[in-house]
């Protein structure tokens, strides 16, 4: 009898446990809800562009090939979240990416950056992709191909993926993150899309809350895009103004305090290297320095093809001709590079196969006059890439201003022509070497893995190695003028 009662008690207990388990399960959903992706694209406002011309249709968002192209996203997520963007780079060879916020710090993730096909987060501990632990090499984007970037923001880490393959992961609570000045945004809690000098179409932009908190998307009341695909009604892809660059200095991309300083940038009337003009100019204007553009003639000037000129051709109309310039009106002069700058080589006795590079005696004399005037007034004279040759062949009291100076110059080829009586195409370094300069080895200044920081200041002479050094050239001129 006692055994029978014991079995009854066991059955009762089992039944009670099963009833309790079933009751508990009935209180929970049958499966965990999947995180919900929310589209940001419909709420993106093209008026929130920080740099570049952004055009929106009901299906995508496109930016032209602009220096530092970026637009603010209409969301300020809290806690842990993912950002996912799908895009196609149509032109250019530079980075595409996004800015995210972890805690109260912004950081950028980029793919195909620095002209070195790098990917990673920047900045971490003040270091860019070039130096920090997230550096990933050989990350070249193929123009015309669609990619998807996913950035996972967690309270103790950041992780990025390209087409579902992990690219970079870093343990961080956000305290060591910062946003490069190249991507500076109006507010410290903003997210953004990025495209550097590359026409890019963004097909989708989505955000997903991982920590469970709601995501508030800032809806706009702007009119929907027109059937032409642009808010202004222009045909898609049509520049907003003349293809000629403005003859007045463009405003800096972020608020600055005017310094009262002025810099003259000299470009060639043909075949100037666009980035070697635009990048220094952007940095100078960012620092509050007013820029004036000069050339031998005040006529529309065309850059080298493929030098970062963008889809509108990058034509620039100089503000003044060299003959109109007085050194007293400026604090520094910068000759930007490209083979066309050879037209200003005052004492060069050779001859180039491209006749336009030979210039004319009057224009060369004006360039030489200005170099003499700036140095006589103890002002900075600067040359970038092939334009270092302009300083090399100038003559001040009968000798080159580069004689005995420490100089950066590019190892790439100079324009083909007659050198020392023979047909040749030597390195651009040949020009300063022939004029007594003390040459820095290529890529030897600063970080030896890159020439992006290869700019030398020796007295009042500043020289830069190549187009990757162009932005550093602008920053260095701004730095010396601030002292």
Coordinates of C-alpha atoms in Angstrom, one line a residue:
X1 CA 0.0 0.0 0.0
X2 CA 2.8 2.4 0.9
X3 CA 4.5 1.7 -2.5
X4 CA 1.2 2.5 -4.3
X5 CA 0.8 5.8 -2.4
X6 CA 4.4 6.7 -3.2
X7 CA 3.8 6.2 -7.0
X8 CA 0.7 8.3 -6.7
X9 CA 2.6 11.1 -5.1
X10 CA 5.3 10.9 -7.8
X11 CA 2.7 11.2 -10.6
X12 CA 1.1 14.2 -8.9
X13 CA 4.5 15.9 -8.6
X14 CA 5.4 15.2 -12.2
X15 CA 2.0 16.5 -13.3
X16 CA 2.5 19.7 -11.3
X17 CA 5.9 20.3 -12.7
X18 CA 4.7 19.7 -16.3
X19 CA 1.8 22.1 -15.7
X20 CA 4.1 24.7 -14.3
X21 CA 6.5 24.4 -17.3
X22 CA 3.7 24.6 -19.8
X23 CA 2.3 27.6 -18.1
X24 CA 5.7 29.3 -18.1
X25 CA 6.3 28.6 -21.8
X26 CA 2.9 30.0 -22.6
X27 CA 4.1 33.3 -21.3
X28 CA 7.1 33.5 -23.7
X29 CA 7.0 33.8 -27.5
X30 CA 7.7 30.6 -29.4
X31 CA 11.0 32.1 -30.8
X32 CA 13.1 35.2 -30.2
X33 CA 12.2 38.2 -32.4
X34 CA 14.8 38.9 -35.1
X35 CA 16.4 42.4 -34.9
X36 CA 14.6 44.8 -37.2
X37 CA 16.5 46.7 -39.9
X38 CA 15.1 50.2 -40.5
X39 CA 15.8 52.1 -43.7
X40 CA 17.3 55.5 -43.4
X41 CA 17.4 56.4 -47.1
X42 CA 13.8 57.8 -47.3
X43 CA 14.6 60.2 -44.4
X44 CA 18.0 61.4 -45.7
X45 CA 17.9 65.1 -46.4
X46 CA 20.4 66.4 -49.1
X47 CA 20.5 69.7 -47.3
X48 CA 22.5 67.8 -44.6
X49 CA 25.4 67.5 -47.1
X50 CA 28.7 68.6 -45.5
X51 CA 30.7 68.3 -48.7
X52 CA 29.8 67.2 -52.2
X53 CA 26.7 67.4 -54.3
X54 CA 24.3 64.7 -53.2
X55 CA 21.3 63.7 -55.4
X56 CA 18.4 61.6 -54.2
X57 CA 15.9 59.5 -56.0
X58 CA 13.3 57.2 -54.5
X59 CA 15.7 54.3 -54.9
X60 CA 19.2 55.6 -54.1
X61 CA 21.5 58.5 -53.0
X62 CA 24.4 59.6 -55.2
X63 CA 27.4 61.9 -54.5
X64 CA 29.6 63.4 -57.1
X65 CA 33.4 63.0 -57.0
X66 CA 34.1 65.6 -54.2
X67 CA 36.9 66.1 -51.8
X68 CA 35.7 64.8 -48.5
X69 CA 32.2 64.0 -49.8
X70 CA 29.9 63.4 -46.8
X71 CA 26.3 63.7 -45.7
X72 CA 24.8 63.4 -42.2
X73 CA 22.4 60.5 -41.6
X74 CA 19.0 61.2 -39.9
X75 CA 19.6 59.1 -36.8
X76 CA 21.3 59.2 -33.4
X77 CA 21.2 55.6 -32.1
X78 CA 21.8 54.8 -28.5
X79 CA 23.3 51.6 -27.1
X80 CA 24.4 48.8 -29.3
X81 CA 23.5 48.9 -33.0
X82 CA 24.5 47.9 -36.5
X83 CA 24.8 50.1 -39.6
X84 CA 24.6 48.5 -43.0
X85 CA 25.1 50.4 -46.3
X86 CA 25.0 49.0 -49.9
X87 CA 26.9 51.0 -52.5
X88 CA 28.5 51.1 -55.9
X89 CA 31.6 53.3 -56.5
X90 CA 31.2 54.5 -60.1
X91 CA 34.4 56.6 -60.6
X92 CA 37.6 57.4 -58.6
X93 CA 40.1 55.3 -56.7
X94 CA 39.6 56.5 -53.1
X95 CA 37.6 55.4 -50.1
X96 CA 34.0 54.8 -49.4
X97 CA 32.7 54.4 -45.8
X98 CA 30.7 55.7 -42.9
X99 CA 31.0 57.5 -39.6
X100 CA 29.5 55.8 -36.5
X101 CA 29.3 56.8 -32.9
X102 CA 30.3 54.6 -29.9
X103 CA 29.5 56.2 -26.6
X104 CA 30.1 59.9 -27.2
X105 CA 32.9 59.5 -29.8
X106 CA 32.8 59.4 -33.6
X107 CA 35.0 57.1 -35.8
X108 CA 35.1 56.5 -39.5
X109 CA 35.3 53.1 -41.2
X110 CA 36.7 53.3 -44.8
X111 CA 37.6 50.9 -47.6
X112 CA 40.2 51.6 -50.3
X113 CA 41.7 54.5 -48.4
X114 CA 44.8 56.8 -48.5
X115 CA 45.5 55.9 -52.1
X116 CA 47.1 52.7 -50.7
X117 CA 44.0 50.4 -50.9
X118 CA 43.7 50.3 -47.1
X119 CA 40.7 49.5 -45.0
X120 CA 40.0 50.0 -41.3
X121 CA 38.8 52.3 -38.5
X122 CA 40.3 55.8 -38.0
X123 CA 41.3 57.3 -35.8
X124 CA 42.2 55.0 -32.9
X125 CA 44.5 56.4 -30.3
X126 CA 45.0 59.3 -32.7
X127 CA 46.3 57.0 -35.4
X128 CA 44.8 56.6 -38.9
X129 CA 44.3 53.4 -40.8
X130 CA 47.9 53.7 -41.9
X131 CA 49.3 53.1 -38.4
X132 CA 46.6 51.5 -36.1
X133 CA 45.9 47.9 -35.5
X134 CA 42.8 47.7 -37.8
X135 CA 44.9 48.4 -40.9
X136 CA 44.0 45.9 -43.7
X137 CA 45.9 46.0 -46.9
X138 CA 45.0 45.2 -50.5
X139 CA 41.4 46.3 -50.1
X140 CA 40.7 47.8 -53.5
X141 CA 37.2 48.5 -54.6
X142 CA 36.2 47.7 -58.2
X143 CA 34.3 50.5 -59.8
X144 CA 30.9 49.4 -61.0
X145 CA 30.6 46.6 -58.5
X146 CA 28.0 46.6 -55.7
X147 CA 29.3 46.1 -52.1
X148 CA 27.8 46.0 -48.7
X149 CA 29.5 47.4 -45.6
X150 CA 28.2 46.4 -42.1
X151 CA 29.5 48.1 -39.0
X152 CA 28.7 46.6 -35.6
X153 CA 28.9 48.9 -32.7
X154 CA 29.0 47.3 -29.3
X155 CA 29.7 48.7 -25.8
X156 CA 33.2 47.2 -25.7
X157 CA 34.1 46.7 -29.4
X158 CA 33.7 47.7 -33.1
X159 CA 33.6 45.3 -36.0
X160 CA 33.3 45.9 -39.7
X161 CA 32.4 43.6 -42.6
X162 CA 32.6 43.9 -46.3
X163 CA 30.1 41.6 -48.1
X164 CA 29.8 39.6 -44.8
X165 CA 33.6 39.1 -44.5
X166 CA 35.2 40.5 -41.4
X167 CA 37.6 43.4 -42.2
X168 CA 38.4 44.9 -38.9
X169 CA 37.7 44.3 -35.2
X170 CA 38.9 46.3 -32.2
X171 CA 38.3 46.1 -28.5
X172 CA 37.3 49.7 -27.4
X173 CA 34.9 51.4 -25.1
X174 CA 35.1 54.5 -27.4
X175 CA 37.4 56.6 -25.2
X176 CA 40.3 56.2 -27.7
X177 CA 38.2 57.0 -30.8
X178 CA 38.3 60.3 -32.8
X179 CA 37.2 61.5 -36.1
X180 CA 39.9 62.8 -38.6
X181 CA 39.6 66.5 -39.5
X182 CA 39.2 65.2 -43.1
X183 CA 35.7 64.0 -42.2
X184 CA 34.7 66.6 -39.6
X185 CA 30.9 66.8 -39.0
X186 CA 28.9 69.7 -37.6
X187 CA 27.9 67.8 -34.4
X188 CA 29.7 65.2 -32.3
X189 CA 26.9 62.6 -32.2
X190 CA 26.2 62.4 -35.9
X191 CA 26.5 59.5 -38.3
X192 CA 27.4 60.0 -41.9
X193 CA 28.1 58.5 -45.3
X194 CA 31.6 59.1 -46.8
X195 CA 33.0 59.0 -50.3
X196 CA 36.4 60.6 -51.1
X197 CA 36.7 62.0 -54.7
X198 CA 34.6 59.2 -56.0
X199 CA 31.2 59.3 -57.6
X200 CA 29.3 56.8 -55.5
X201 CA 25.7 55.5 -55.5
X202 CA 24.3 54.4 -52.2
X203 CA 21.5 51.8 -52.8
X204 CA 20.5 51.3 -49.2
X205 CA 21.3 52.6 -45.7
X206 CA 19.9 50.7 -42.8
X207 CA 20.3 50.7 -39.0
X208 CA 19.4 48.0 -36.5
X209 CA 19.1 48.2 -32.7
X210 CA 20.9 45.3 -31.0
X211 CA 20.4 46.4 -27.4
X212 CA 16.6 46.6 -27.9
X213 CA 16.1 50.3 -27.5
X214 CA 14.0 52.1 -30.1
X215 CA 15.7 53.9 -32.9
X216 CA 14.4 57.4 -33.6
X217 CA 14.8 58.5 -37.3
X218 CA 14.5 62.2 -38.0
X219 CA 11.9 62.6 -40.6
X220 CA 12.1 65.6 -42.9
X221 CA 9.4 67.6 -44.6
X222 CA 11.4 68.4 -47.7
X223 CA 9.7 67.9 -51.0
X224 CA 10.2 64.5 -52.7
X225 CA 12.7 64.3 -55.5
X226 CA 11.6 65.2 -58.9
X227 CA 11.3 62.7 -61.7
X228 CA 14.7 63.8 -63.1
X229 CA 16.3 62.4 -60.0
X230 CA 17.6 65.7 -58.5
X231 CA 16.0 68.1 -56.1
X232 CA 16.6 71.0 -58.4
X233 CA 15.0 69.5 -61.4
X234 CA 18.3 69.2 -63.3
X235 CA 19.0 66.0 -65.3
X236 CA 20.7 63.4 -63.1
X237 CA 24.5 63.8 -63.2
X238 CA 24.3 67.5 -64.4
X239 CA 26.7 69.7 -62.5
X240 CA 25.0 72.4 -60.4
X241 CA 27.0 75.1 -62.0
X242 CA 29.4 75.7 -64.9
X243 CA 32.0 73.0 -65.3
X244 CA 34.5 75.7 -64.6
X245 CA 35.6 75.8 -61.0
X246 CA 34.6 79.1 -59.2
X247 CA 37.1 81.9 -59.5
X248 CA 36.5 83.0 -55.9
X249 CA 37.8 80.9 -53.0
X250 CA 35.3 78.3 -51.8
X251 CA 34.4 78.3 -48.2
X252 CA 36.0 75.8 -45.8
X253 CA 34.0 72.6 -45.2
X254 CA 33.7 73.4 -41.5
X255 CA 33.4 76.6 -39.5
X256 CA 36.8 78.4 -39.1
X257 CA 37.9 81.8 -37.9
X258 CA 39.5 83.8 -40.6
X259 CA 43.2 84.3 -39.9
X260 CA 43.8 87.3 -42.2
X261 CA 46.5 85.2 -44.0
X262 CA 46.5 84.8 -47.8
X263 CA 48.1 82.2 -50.0
X264 CA 48.6 82.3 -53.8
X265 CA 48.3 78.9 -55.5
X266 CA 49.8 78.8 -59.0
X267 CA 48.5 76.2 -61.4
X268 CA 49.5 75.6 -65.0
X269 CA 47.3 76.6 -67.9
X270 CA 47.2 73.0 -68.9
X271 CA 48.0 69.6 -67.3
X272 CA 48.1 70.7 -63.7
X273 CA 47.5 67.8 -61.2
X274 CA 44.0 68.5 -59.8
X275 CA 44.6 66.9 -56.3
X276 CA 47.8 68.9 -55.9
X277 CA 45.7 72.1 -56.3
X278 CA 42.5 71.0 -54.5
X279 CA 43.9 69.2 -51.5
X280 CA 46.2 72.0 -50.3
X281 CA 43.5 74.5 -51.0
X282 CA 41.0 72.6 -48.9
X283 CA 43.3 72.4 -45.9
X284 CA 44.3 76.1 -46.2
X285 CA 40.7 77.2 -46.3
X286 CA 39.8 74.8 -43.5
X287 CA 42.4 76.8 -41.4
X288 CA 40.8 80.1 -42.3
X289 CA 43.3 81.1 -44.9
X290 CA 42.1 82.9 -48.0
X291 CA 43.3 81.3 -51.3
X292 CA 43.8 83.0 -54.6
X293 CA 44.5 81.1 -57.8
X294 CA 46.9 82.3 -60.4
X295 CA 48.3 81.0 -63.7
X296 CA 50.3 82.3 -66.7
X297 CA 47.1 83.4 -68.3
X298 CA 43.7 84.1 -66.8
X299 CA 41.9 81.5 -69.0
X300 CA 40.1 78.2 -68.1
X301 CA 42.8 75.7 -67.2
X302 CA 42.4 72.0 -67.6
X303 CA 44.0 69.3 -65.3
X304 CA 45.6 66.0 -66.1
X305 CA 43.1 63.3 -66.8
X306 CA 42.7 61.0 -63.9
X307 CA 44.2 63.4 -61.3
X308 CA 41.1 63.6 -59.2
X309 CA 39.3 66.2 -61.3
X310 CA 35.9 64.6 -61.0
X311 CA 33.1 64.1 -63.6
X312 CA 32.9 67.7 -64.5
X313 CA 36.5 67.8 -65.8
X314 CA 37.9 69.9 -63.0
X315 CA 38.4 73.0 -65.2
X316 CA 39.6 76.0 -63.0
X317 CA 39.6 79.6 -64.1
X318 CA 42.4 81.5 -62.3
X319 CA 41.6 84.6 -60.3
X320 CA 44.6 86.4 -61.6
X321 CA 47.4 86.2 -64.2
X322 CA 50.9 86.0 -62.8
X323 CA 51.7 89.5 -64.3
X324 CA 48.9 91.0 -62.0
X325 CA 50.3 89.5 -58.8
X326 CA 52.3 91.4 -56.1
X327 CA 54.0 89.4 -53.4
X328 CA 53.1 92.1 -50.8
X329 CA 49.5 91.0 -51.0
X330 CA 50.2 87.4 -49.9
X331 CA 51.9 85.5 -47.1
X332 CA 53.0 82.5 -49.2
X333 CA 53.1 81.1 -52.7
X334 CA 52.5 77.5 -53.7
X335 CA 53.3 76.1 -57.2
X336 CA 51.1 73.0 -57.6
X337 CA 52.3 70.1 -59.6
X338 CA 51.6 68.3 -62.9
X339 CA 53.8 68.2 -66.0
X340 CA 52.2 71.5 -67.1
X341 CA 54.0 73.3 -64.3
X342 CA 57.2 72.9 -66.4
X343 CA 56.0 76.1 -68.2
X344 CA 57.3 78.1 -65.3
X345 CA 60.9 76.8 -65.3
X346 CA 62.9 80.0 -65.7
X347 CA 66.5 78.7 -66.3
X348 CA 65.8 75.3 -67.8
X349 CA 67.7 75.0 -71.1
X350 CA 66.1 71.8 -72.4
X351 CA 62.9 71.4 -74.4
X352 CA 59.8 69.2 -73.9
X353 CA 58.1 67.1 -76.5
X354 CA 54.7 68.7 -75.5
X355 CA 55.1 72.3 -76.7
X356 CA 52.8 73.7 -74.0
X357 CA 55.2 72.6 -71.3
X358 CA 57.9 74.9 -72.7
X359 CA 56.0 78.0 -71.8
X360 CA 57.1 81.4 -73.0
X361 CA 59.9 83.7 -71.8
X362 CA 57.6 86.4 -70.4
X363 CA 55.6 83.9 -68.3
X364 CA 58.7 82.3 -67.0
X365 CA 60.1 85.7 -66.1
X366 CA 56.9 86.5 -64.1
X367 CA 57.2 83.3 -62.1
X368 CA 60.8 84.0 -61.4
X369 CA 60.0 87.6 -60.4
X370 CA 57.4 86.3 -57.8
X371 CA 59.8 83.8 -56.3
X372 CA 62.4 86.6 -55.9
X373 CA 59.8 89.0 -54.4
X374 CA 58.4 86.4 -51.9
X375 CA 61.9 85.5 -50.7
X376 CA 63.0 89.1 -50.5
X377 CA 60.0 89.8 -48.2
X378 CA 60.9 86.7 -46.1
X379 CA 57.8 84.9 -47.2
X380 CA 57.3 81.2 -47.9
X381 CA 57.9 79.8 -51.4
X382 CA 56.5 76.2 -51.9
X383 CA 56.5 73.6 -54.6
X384 CA 54.6 70.3 -54.8
X385 CA 55.6 67.3 -56.9
X386 CA 56.8 68.3 -60.4
X387 CA 56.5 72.0 -59.4
X388 CA 59.5 71.5 -57.2
X389 CA 61.3 71.9 -60.6
X390 CA 60.0 75.5 -60.9
X391 CA 61.8 76.4 -57.7
X392 CA 64.9 74.4 -58.8
X393 CA 65.2 76.4 -62.1
X394 CA 64.4 79.8 -60.5
X395 CA 67.4 82.1 -60.1
X396 CA 67.8 84.4 -57.1
X397 CA 71.1 86.3 -57.1
X398 CA 72.3 84.0 -59.9
X399 CA 71.6 80.7 -58.2
X400 CA 68.8 78.3 -57.5
X401 CA 66.8 78.9 -54.3
X402 CA 67.0 75.2 -53.7
X403 CA 70.8 75.1 -53.7
X404 CA 71.9 73.6 -50.3
X405 CA 68.3 73.1 -49.2
X406 CA 66.8 69.9 -47.9
X407 CA 64.1 69.0 -50.5
X408 CA 61.4 66.5 -51.2
X409 CA 60.6 65.6 -54.8
X410 CA 58.8 62.8 -56.6
X411 CA 60.6 59.7 -58.0
X412 CA 58.0 59.5 -60.8
X413 CA 59.0 60.5 -64.3
X414 CA 59.2 64.1 -65.5
X415 CA 57.8 65.0 -68.9
X416 CA 59.6 63.6 -71.9
X417 CA 61.9 66.0 -73.8
X418 CA 65.5 67.1 -74.4
X419 CA 67.7 66.9 -71.3
X420 CA 71.3 67.9 -71.5
X421 CA 71.0 67.8 -75.3
X422 CA 69.6 64.3 -75.4
X423 CA 66.1 62.8 -75.6
X424 CA 65.2 61.5 -72.2
X425 CA 62.5 61.2 -69.5
X426 CA 64.3 61.2 -66.1
X427 CA 62.8 61.3 -62.7
X428 CA 61.3 64.6 -61.5
X429 CA 64.1 64.5 -58.9
X430 CA 66.6 65.2 -61.7
X431 CA 65.6 69.0 -61.6
X432 CA 66.5 69.8 -58.0
X433 CA 69.5 67.4 -58.1
X434 CA 70.9 69.4 -61.0
X435 CA 70.5 72.6 -59.0
X436 CA 72.3 71.6 -55.8
X437 CA 69.4 70.5 -53.6
X438 CA 70.0 68.0 -50.8
X439 CA 67.4 65.3 -51.6
X440 CA 65.4 63.4 -49.1
X441 CA 65.0 59.7 -50.1
X442 CA 61.6 59.0 -51.5
X443 CA 59.0 58.4 -48.8
X444 CA 61.6 59.0 -46.0
X445 CA 59.9 61.8 -44.1
X446 CA 57.7 60.8 -41.1
X447 CA 56.2 57.4 -41.6
X448 CA 58.4 55.3 -43.9
X449 CA 55.5 53.3 -45.1
X450 CA 53.9 56.3 -46.9
X451 CA 54.7 59.5 -48.7
X452 CA 51.5 61.1 -47.4
X453 CA 53.5 63.1 -44.8
X454 CA 56.5 63.8 -47.0
X455 CA 56.8 67.6 -46.8
X456 CA 60.0 69.4 -45.8
X457 CA 60.4 72.9 -44.5
X458 CA 63.9 74.4 -44.8
X459 CA 63.9 78.1 -44.0
X460 CA 61.4 79.7 -46.2
X461 CA 61.3 76.9 -48.7
X462 CA 58.7 74.2 -48.4
X463 CA 58.6 71.2 -50.8
X464 CA 56.3 68.2 -51.0
X465 CA 56.9 64.8 -52.7
X466 CA 53.7 63.8 -54.5
X467 CA 49.9 64.0 -54.7
X468 CA 49.5 61.9 -51.6
X469 CA 51.5 64.6 -49.8
X470 CA 49.2 67.4 -51.1
X471 CA 47.0 67.6 -48.1
X472 CA 49.9 67.6 -45.7
X473 CA 51.4 70.4 -47.8
X474 CA 48.3 72.5 -47.1
X475 CA 48.4 71.7 -43.4
X476 CA 52.1 72.5 -43.2
X477 CA 51.7 75.9 -44.8
X478 CA 48.8 76.7 -42.5
X479 CA 51.0 75.6 -39.5
X480 CA 54.0 77.9 -40.4
X481 CA 51.7 80.8 -41.1
X482 CA 50.1 80.5 -37.7
X483 CA 53.4 81.0 -35.9

